[in-house]
Coordinates of C-alpha atoms in Angstrom, one line a residue:
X1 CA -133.5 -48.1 88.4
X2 CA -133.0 -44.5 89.7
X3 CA -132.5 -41.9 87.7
X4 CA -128.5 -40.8 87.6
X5 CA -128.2 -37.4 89.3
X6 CA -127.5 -35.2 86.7
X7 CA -131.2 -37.0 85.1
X8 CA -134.9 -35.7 85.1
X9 CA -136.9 -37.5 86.9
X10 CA -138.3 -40.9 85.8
X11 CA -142.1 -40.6 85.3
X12 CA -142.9 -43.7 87.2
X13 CA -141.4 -44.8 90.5
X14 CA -140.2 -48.7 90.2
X15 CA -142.6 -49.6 92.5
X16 CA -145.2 -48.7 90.1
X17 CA -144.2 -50.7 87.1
X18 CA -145.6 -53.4 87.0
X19 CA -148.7 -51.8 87.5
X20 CA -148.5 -49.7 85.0
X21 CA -147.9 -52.5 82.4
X22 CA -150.8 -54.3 83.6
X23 CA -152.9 -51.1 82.8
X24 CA -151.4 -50.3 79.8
X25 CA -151.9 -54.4 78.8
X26 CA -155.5 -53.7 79.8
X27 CA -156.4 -51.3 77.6
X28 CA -154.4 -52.3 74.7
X29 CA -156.4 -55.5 74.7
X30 CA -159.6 -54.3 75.1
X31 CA -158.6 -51.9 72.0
X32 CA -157.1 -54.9 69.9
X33 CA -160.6 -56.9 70.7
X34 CA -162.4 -53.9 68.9
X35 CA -159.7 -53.5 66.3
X36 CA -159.8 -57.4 65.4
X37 CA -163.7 -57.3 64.8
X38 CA -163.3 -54.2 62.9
X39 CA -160.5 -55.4 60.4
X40 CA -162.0 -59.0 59.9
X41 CA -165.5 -57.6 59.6
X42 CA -163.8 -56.1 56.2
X43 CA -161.6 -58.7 55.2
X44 CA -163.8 -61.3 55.4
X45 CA -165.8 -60.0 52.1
X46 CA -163.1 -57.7 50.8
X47 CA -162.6 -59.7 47.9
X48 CA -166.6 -60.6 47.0
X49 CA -167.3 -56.9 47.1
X50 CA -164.5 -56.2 45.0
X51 CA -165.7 -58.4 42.5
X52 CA -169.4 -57.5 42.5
X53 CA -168.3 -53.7 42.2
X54 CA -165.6 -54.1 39.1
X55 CA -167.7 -57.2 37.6
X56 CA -164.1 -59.3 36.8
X57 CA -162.6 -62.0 39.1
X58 CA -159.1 -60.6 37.7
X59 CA -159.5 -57.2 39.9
X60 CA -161.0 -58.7 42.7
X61 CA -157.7 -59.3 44.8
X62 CA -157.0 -55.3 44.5
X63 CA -159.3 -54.7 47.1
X64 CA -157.3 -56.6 50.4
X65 CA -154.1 -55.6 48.1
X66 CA -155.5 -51.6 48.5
X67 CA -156.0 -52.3 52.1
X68 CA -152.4 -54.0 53.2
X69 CA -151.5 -51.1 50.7
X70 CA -152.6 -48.4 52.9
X71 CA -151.3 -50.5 55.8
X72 CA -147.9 -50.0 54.4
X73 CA -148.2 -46.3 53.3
X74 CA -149.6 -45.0 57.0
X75 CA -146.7 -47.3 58.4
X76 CA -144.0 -44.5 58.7
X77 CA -146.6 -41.5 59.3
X78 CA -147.8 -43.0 62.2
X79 CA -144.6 -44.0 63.3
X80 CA -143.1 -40.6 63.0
X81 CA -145.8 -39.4 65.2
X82 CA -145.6 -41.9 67.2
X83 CA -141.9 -41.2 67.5
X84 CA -142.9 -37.5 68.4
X85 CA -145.8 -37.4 70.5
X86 CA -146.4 -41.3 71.5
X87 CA -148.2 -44.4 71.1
X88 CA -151.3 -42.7 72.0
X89 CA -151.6 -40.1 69.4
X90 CA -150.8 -42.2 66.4
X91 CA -153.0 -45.2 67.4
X92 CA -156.3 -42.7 67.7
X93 CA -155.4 -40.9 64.8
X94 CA -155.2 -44.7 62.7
X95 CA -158.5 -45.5 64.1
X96 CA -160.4 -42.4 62.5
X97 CA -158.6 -42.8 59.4
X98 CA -159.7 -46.5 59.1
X99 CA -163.6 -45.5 60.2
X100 CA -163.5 -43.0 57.7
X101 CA -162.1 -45.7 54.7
X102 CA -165.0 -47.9 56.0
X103 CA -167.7 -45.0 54.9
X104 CA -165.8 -44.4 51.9
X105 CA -166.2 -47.9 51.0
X106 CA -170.2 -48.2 51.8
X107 CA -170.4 -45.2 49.3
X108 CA -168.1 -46.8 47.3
X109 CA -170.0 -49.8 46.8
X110 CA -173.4 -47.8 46.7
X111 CA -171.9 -45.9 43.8
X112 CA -170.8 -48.8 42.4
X113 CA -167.4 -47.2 41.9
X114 CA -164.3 -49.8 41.9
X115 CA -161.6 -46.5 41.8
X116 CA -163.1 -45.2 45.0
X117 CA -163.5 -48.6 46.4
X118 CA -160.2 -49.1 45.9
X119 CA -159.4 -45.5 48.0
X120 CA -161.3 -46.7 50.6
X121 CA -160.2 -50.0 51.0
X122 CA -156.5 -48.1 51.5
X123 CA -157.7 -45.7 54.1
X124 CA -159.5 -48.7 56.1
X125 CA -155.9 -50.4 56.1
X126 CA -155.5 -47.4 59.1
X127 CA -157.1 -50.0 61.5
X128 CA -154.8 -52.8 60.4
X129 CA -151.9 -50.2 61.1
X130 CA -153.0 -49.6 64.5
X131 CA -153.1 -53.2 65.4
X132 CA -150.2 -54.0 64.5
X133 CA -148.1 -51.1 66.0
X134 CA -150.3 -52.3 69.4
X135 CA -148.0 -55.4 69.7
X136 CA -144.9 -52.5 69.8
X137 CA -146.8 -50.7 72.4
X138 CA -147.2 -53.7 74.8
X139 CA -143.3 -54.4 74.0
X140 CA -142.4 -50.8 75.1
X141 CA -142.2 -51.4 79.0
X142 CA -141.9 -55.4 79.1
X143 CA -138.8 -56.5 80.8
X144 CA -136.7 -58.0 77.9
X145 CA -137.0 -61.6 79.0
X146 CA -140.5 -61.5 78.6
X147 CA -140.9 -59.7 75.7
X148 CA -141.9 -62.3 73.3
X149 CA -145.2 -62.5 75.8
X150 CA -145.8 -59.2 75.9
X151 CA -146.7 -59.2 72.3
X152 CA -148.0 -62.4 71.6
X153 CA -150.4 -61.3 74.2
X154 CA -151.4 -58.1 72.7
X155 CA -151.5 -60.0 69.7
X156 CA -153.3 -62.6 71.0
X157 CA -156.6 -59.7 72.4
X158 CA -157.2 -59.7 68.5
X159 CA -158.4 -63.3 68.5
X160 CA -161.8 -62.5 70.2
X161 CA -162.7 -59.6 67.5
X162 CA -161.0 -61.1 64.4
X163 CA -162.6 -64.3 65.1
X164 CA -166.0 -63.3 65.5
X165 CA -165.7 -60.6 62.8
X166 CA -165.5 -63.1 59.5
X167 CA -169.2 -64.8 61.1
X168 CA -171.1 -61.4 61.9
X169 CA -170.3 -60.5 58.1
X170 CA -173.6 -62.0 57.1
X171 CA -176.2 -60.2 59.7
X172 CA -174.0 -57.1 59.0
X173 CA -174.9 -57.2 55.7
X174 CA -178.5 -58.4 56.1
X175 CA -178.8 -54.5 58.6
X176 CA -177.8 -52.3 55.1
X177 CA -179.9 -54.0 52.6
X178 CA -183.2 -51.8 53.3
X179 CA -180.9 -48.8 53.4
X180 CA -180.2 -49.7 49.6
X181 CA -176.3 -50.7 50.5
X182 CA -174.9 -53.9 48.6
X183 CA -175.3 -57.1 51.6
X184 CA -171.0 -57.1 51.2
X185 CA -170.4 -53.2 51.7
X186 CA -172.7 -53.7 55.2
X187 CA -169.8 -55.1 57.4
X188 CA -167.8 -51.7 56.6
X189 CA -171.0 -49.7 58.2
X190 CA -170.1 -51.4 61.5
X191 CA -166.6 -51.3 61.1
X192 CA -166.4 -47.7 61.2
X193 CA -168.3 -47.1 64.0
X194 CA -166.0 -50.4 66.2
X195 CA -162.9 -48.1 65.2
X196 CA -164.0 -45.0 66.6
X197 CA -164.7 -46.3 69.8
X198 CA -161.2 -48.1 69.5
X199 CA -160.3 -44.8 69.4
X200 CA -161.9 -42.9 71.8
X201 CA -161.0 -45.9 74.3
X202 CA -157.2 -45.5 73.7
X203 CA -157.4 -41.5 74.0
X204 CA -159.2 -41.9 76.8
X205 CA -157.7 -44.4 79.4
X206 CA -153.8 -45.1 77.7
X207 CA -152.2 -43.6 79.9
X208 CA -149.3 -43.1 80.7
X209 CA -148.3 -43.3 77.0
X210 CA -145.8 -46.4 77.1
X211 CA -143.4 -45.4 74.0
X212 CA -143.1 -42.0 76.1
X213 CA -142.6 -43.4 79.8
X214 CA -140.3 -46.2 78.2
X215 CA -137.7 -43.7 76.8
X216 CA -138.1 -41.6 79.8
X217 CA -136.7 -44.4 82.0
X218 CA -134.4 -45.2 79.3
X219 CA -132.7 -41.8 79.7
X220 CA -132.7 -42.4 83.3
X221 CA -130.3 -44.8 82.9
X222 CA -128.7 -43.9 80.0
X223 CA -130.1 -46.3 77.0
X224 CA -131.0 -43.3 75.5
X225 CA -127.9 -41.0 75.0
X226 CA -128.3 -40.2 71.7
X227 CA -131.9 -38.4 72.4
X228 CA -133.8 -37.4 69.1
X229 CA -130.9 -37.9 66.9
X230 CA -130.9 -41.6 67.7
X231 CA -134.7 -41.4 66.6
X232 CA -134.7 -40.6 63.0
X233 CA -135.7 -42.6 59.7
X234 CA -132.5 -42.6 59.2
X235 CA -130.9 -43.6 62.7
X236 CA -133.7 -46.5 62.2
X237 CA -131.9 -47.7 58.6
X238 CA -128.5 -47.3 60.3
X239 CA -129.8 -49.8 63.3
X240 CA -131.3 -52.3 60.9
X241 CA -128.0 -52.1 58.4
X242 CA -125.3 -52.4 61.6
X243 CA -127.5 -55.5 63.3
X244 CA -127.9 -58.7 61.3
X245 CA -130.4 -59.9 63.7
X246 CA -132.4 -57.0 62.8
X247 CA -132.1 -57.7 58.8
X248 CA -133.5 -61.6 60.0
X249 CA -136.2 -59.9 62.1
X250 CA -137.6 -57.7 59.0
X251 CA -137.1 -60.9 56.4
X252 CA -139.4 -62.5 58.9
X253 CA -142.0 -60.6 59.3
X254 CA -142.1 -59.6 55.8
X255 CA -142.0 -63.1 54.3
X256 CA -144.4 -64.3 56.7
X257 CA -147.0 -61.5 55.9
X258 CA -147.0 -61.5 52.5
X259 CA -147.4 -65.6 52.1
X260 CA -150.2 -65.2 54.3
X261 CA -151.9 -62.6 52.8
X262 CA -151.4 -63.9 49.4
X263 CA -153.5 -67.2 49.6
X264 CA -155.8 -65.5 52.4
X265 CA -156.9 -63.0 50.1
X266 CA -158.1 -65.3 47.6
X267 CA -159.2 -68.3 49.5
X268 CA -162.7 -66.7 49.6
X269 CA -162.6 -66.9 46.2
X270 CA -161.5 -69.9 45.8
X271 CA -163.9 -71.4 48.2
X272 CA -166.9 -69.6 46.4
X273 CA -165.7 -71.6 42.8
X274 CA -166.1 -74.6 44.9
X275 CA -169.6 -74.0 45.8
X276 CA -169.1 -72.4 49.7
X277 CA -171.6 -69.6 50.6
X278 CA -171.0 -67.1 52.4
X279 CA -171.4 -68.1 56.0
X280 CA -169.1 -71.1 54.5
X281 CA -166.3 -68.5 53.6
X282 CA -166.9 -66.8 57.2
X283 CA -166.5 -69.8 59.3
X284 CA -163.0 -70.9 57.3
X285 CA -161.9 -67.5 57.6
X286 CA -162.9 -67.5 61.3
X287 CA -160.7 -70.7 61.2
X288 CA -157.7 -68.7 59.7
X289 CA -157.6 -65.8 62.4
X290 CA -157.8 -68.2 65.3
X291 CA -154.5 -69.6 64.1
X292 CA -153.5 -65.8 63.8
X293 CA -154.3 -64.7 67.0
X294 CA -155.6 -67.6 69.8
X295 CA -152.0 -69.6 69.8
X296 CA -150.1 -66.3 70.0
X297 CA -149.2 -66.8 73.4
X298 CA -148.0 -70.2 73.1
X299 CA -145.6 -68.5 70.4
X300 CA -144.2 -65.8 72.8
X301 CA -143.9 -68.1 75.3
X302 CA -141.8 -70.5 73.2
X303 CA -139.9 -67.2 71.7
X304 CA -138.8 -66.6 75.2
X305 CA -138.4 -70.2 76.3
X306 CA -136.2 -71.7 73.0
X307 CA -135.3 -68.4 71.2
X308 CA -136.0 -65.9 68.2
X309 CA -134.5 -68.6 65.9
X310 CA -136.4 -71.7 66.6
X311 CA -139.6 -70.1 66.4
X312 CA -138.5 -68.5 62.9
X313 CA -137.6 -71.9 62.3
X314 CA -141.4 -73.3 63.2
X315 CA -142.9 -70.7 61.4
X316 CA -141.5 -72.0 58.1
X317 CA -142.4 -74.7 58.4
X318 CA -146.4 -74.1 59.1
X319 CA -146.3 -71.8 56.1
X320 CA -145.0 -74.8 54.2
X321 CA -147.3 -77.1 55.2
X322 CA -150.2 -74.6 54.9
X323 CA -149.6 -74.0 51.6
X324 CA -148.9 -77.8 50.6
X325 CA -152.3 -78.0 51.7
X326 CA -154.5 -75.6 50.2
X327 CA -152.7 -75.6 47.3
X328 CA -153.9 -79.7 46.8
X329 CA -157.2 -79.2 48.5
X330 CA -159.3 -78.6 45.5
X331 CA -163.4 -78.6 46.0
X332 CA -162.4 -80.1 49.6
X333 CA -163.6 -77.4 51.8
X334 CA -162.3 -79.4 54.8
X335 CA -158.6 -79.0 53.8
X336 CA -159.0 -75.7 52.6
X337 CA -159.8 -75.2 55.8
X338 CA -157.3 -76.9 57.8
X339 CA -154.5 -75.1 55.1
X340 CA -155.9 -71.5 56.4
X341 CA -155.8 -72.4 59.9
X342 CA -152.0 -73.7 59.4
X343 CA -151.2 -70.3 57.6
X344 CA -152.7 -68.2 60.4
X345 CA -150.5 -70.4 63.1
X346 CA -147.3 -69.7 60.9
X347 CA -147.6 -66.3 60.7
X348 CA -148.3 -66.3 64.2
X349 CA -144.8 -67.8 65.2
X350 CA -143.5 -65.4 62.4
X351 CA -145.2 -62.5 63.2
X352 CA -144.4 -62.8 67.5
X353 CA -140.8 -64.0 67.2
X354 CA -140.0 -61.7 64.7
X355 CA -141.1 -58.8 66.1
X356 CA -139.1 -59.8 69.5
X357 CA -136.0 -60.6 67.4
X358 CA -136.2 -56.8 65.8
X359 CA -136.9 -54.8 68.8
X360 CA -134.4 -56.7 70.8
X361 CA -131.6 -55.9 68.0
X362 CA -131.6 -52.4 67.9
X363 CA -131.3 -49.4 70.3
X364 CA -134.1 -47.8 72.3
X365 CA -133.9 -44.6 70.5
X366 CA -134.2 -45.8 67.1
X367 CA -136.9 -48.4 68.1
X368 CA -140.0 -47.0 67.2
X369 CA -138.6 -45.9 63.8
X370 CA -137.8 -49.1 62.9
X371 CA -140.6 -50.6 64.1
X372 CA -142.4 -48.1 61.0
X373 CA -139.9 -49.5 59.1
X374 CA -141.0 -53.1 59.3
X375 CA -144.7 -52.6 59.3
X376 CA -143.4 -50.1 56.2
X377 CA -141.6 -53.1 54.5
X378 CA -143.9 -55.8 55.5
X379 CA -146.9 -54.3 54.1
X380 CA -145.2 -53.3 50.7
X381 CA -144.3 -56.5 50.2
X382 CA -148.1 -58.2 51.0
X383 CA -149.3 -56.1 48.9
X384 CA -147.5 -56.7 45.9
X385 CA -148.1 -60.4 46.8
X386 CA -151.9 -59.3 46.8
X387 CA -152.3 -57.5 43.6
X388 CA -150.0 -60.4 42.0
X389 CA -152.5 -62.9 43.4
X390 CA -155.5 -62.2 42.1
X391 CA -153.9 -62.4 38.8
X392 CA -152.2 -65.5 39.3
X393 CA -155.7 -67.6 40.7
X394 CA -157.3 -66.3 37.4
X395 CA -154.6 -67.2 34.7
X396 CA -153.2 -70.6 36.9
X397 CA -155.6 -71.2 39.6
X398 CA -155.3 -71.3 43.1
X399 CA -153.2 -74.0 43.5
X400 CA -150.1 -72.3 41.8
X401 CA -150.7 -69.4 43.6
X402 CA -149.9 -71.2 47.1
X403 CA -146.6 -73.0 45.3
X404 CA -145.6 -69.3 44.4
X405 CA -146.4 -68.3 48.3
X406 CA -144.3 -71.0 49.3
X407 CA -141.1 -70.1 47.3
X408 CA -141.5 -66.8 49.0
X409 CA -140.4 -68.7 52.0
X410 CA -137.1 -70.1 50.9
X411 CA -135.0 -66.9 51.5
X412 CA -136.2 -66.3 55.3
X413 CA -135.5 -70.4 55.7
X414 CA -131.5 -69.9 54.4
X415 CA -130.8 -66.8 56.4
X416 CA -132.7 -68.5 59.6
X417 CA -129.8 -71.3 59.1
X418 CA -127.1 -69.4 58.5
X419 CA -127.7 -67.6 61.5
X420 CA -128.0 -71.0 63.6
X421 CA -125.3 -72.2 62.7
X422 CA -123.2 -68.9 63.5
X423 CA -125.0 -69.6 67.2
X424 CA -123.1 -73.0 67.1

């Protein structure tokens, strides 16, 4: 709409929208394609390194724990920025950080110090931060009927990196080994140099920033009368206390992320007890991110077809069933397997309609801080489940560690019903 005539002028003419979006989508793709192969390059061997370098099973978990971690400590940073200077800014600046955890960890492992691994592991969690907060980019400028597809498909970019990542671990590793690097510390070498030209692709060509043009337009028509003071940590609380939709929406994402990253983060483990090698390991975990990422736009199309709530609904139960199964699957590598691939599908459908349900709860100007605020909460939460997990497989096993995962569902599950049957 036209700006109101006492308003500044909106920075894109309404013609030019859609355009823009499609540009914006463009590059926020191409960036989440790089930023997928850069985090699943790591993830895929987190855990083995982490064990080679401390020499105990027990600690091996703390490394993909150190990373989500670092996710959840750079969470509100980057949001802040991102708050004050747009999407632009803080998605560069979590790109270097994370190349610069992935040297820290080659030297790390070189050094064969588990402390230091464990620092880098936390910076590296700076490229996990930036692909997450790229789904909240892609949702800044989609019309509100389609935002559910707006970040699925963002979301949905990562599939081409994250997939590929987990299967180039071995050939990354076999590149180090003359340089005198440890074969699991080589996929971090590549990593770092995939996030800097993440970032020098998003400083380059996203433009205009979205968060920025989105609340320009927002003033425009008033959504934004509370300016800056609507845009506070605190304003973000208030937003999330006042809406219950928005206290679902955070329960959602955080319960999804933290079941998934609990059993994901020892299923290479697990799988390597059993007798899988390393390429193995890859392809399963391969298996796990195309649930992740290659049905999210079946999940925002369904978040925007039947509603938040029924997809929230779905995504409990794929966690369930995922966790039923690898939790039984024993040396069956096959339904390991088909487990991970059911856990990546239900945080999918947790992680799309979720993310929809919280941005469309709260105000404009108090968006992007809580948006921090889930990645914040989300992140906390997975990694506590991450350092806990490690310790559980080794005194229990694997299989209680997946019954514990799925208990960590039964709280989203009540408060989904409750607010069903409110809707009835």
């Amino acid at each position: 709409m036209p700006p109101g005539p006492s308003s500044a002028p909106d920075p894109v003419a309404v013609v030019a929208l859609p355009s823009v979006r499609r540009r914006i989508t463009a590059v926020l793709i191409a960036s989440q394609i790089l930023g997928g192969l850069g985090v699943a390059i790591g993830i895929a061997l987190a855990s083995v390194l982490a064990q080679e370098v401390s020499g105990t099973e027990a600690l091996s978990g703390l490394a993909p724990t150190s990373m989500v971690a670092g996710t959840a400590l750079l969470s509100m940073p980057l949001a802040a920025l991102m708050t004050a200077r747009g999407r632009r800014p803080g998605l560069v600046l979590a790109y270097v950080i994370g190349a610069a955890g992935a040297g820290v960890v080659v030297l790390a492992a070189v050094a064969g110090s588990f402390p230091l691994l464990l620092v880098g592991m936390a910076a590296f969690g700076a490229g996990s931060s930036a692909n997450l907060q790229a789904r909240f980019a892609a949702a800044d400028l989609a019309e509100p009927a389609h935002r559910g597809r707006a970040i699925s498909t963002v979301v949905w970019a990562t599939t081409i990196g994250a997939v590929l990542g987990p299967n180039i671990a071995a050939p990354a590793g076999r590149s180090v080994t003359g340089m005198g690097v440890p074969a699991a510390a080589g996929p971090f070498l590549w990593a770092a140099g995939v996030f800097l030209v993440s970032a020098v692709m998003v400083a380059v060509l996203l433009r205009p920033d979205p968060l920025l043009t989105a609340r320009a337009l927002a003033a425009g028509t008033g959504e934004d009368a509370e300016g800056k003071r609507g845009r506070s940590l605190r304003a973000g609380i208030r937003a999330v206390r006042e809406s219950p939709r928005a206290r679902l929406a955070l329960v959602t994402v955080t319960a999804s992320h933290t079941t998934m990253v609990s059993i994901m983060s020892m299923t290479p483990v697990a799988l390597s007890h059993h007798g899988a090698g390393i390429q193995l390991i890859g392809l399963v975990i391969s298996g796990h991110i195309a649930g992740m990422y290659a049905f999210s736009p079946v999940m925002g199309w369904l978040s925007d077809k039947l509603g938040r709530l029924s997809v929230i609904g779905l995504a409990v139960g794929l966690l369930s069933c995922a966790a039923l199964l690898a939790g039984t699957a024993g040396g069956s590598h096959g339904r390991t397997a088909a487990g991970l691939f059911l856990l990546g599908l239900g945080w999918s459908a947790g992680l799309v309609s979720g993310s929809a349900l919280l941005t469309d709860s709260v105000p404009q100007a108090a968006r992007a801080a809580v948006q921090g605020l889930s990645d914040l909460t989300m992140n906390t939460a997975a990694g506590v489940g991450g350092a806990a997990a490690g310790l559980i497989v080794a005194g229990a096993g694997y299989g209680w560690l997946n019954a514990v995962g799925a208990c960590l569902l039964l709280p989203l599950a009540v408060l989904a019903l409750r607010s069903l049957s409110k809707d009835r």
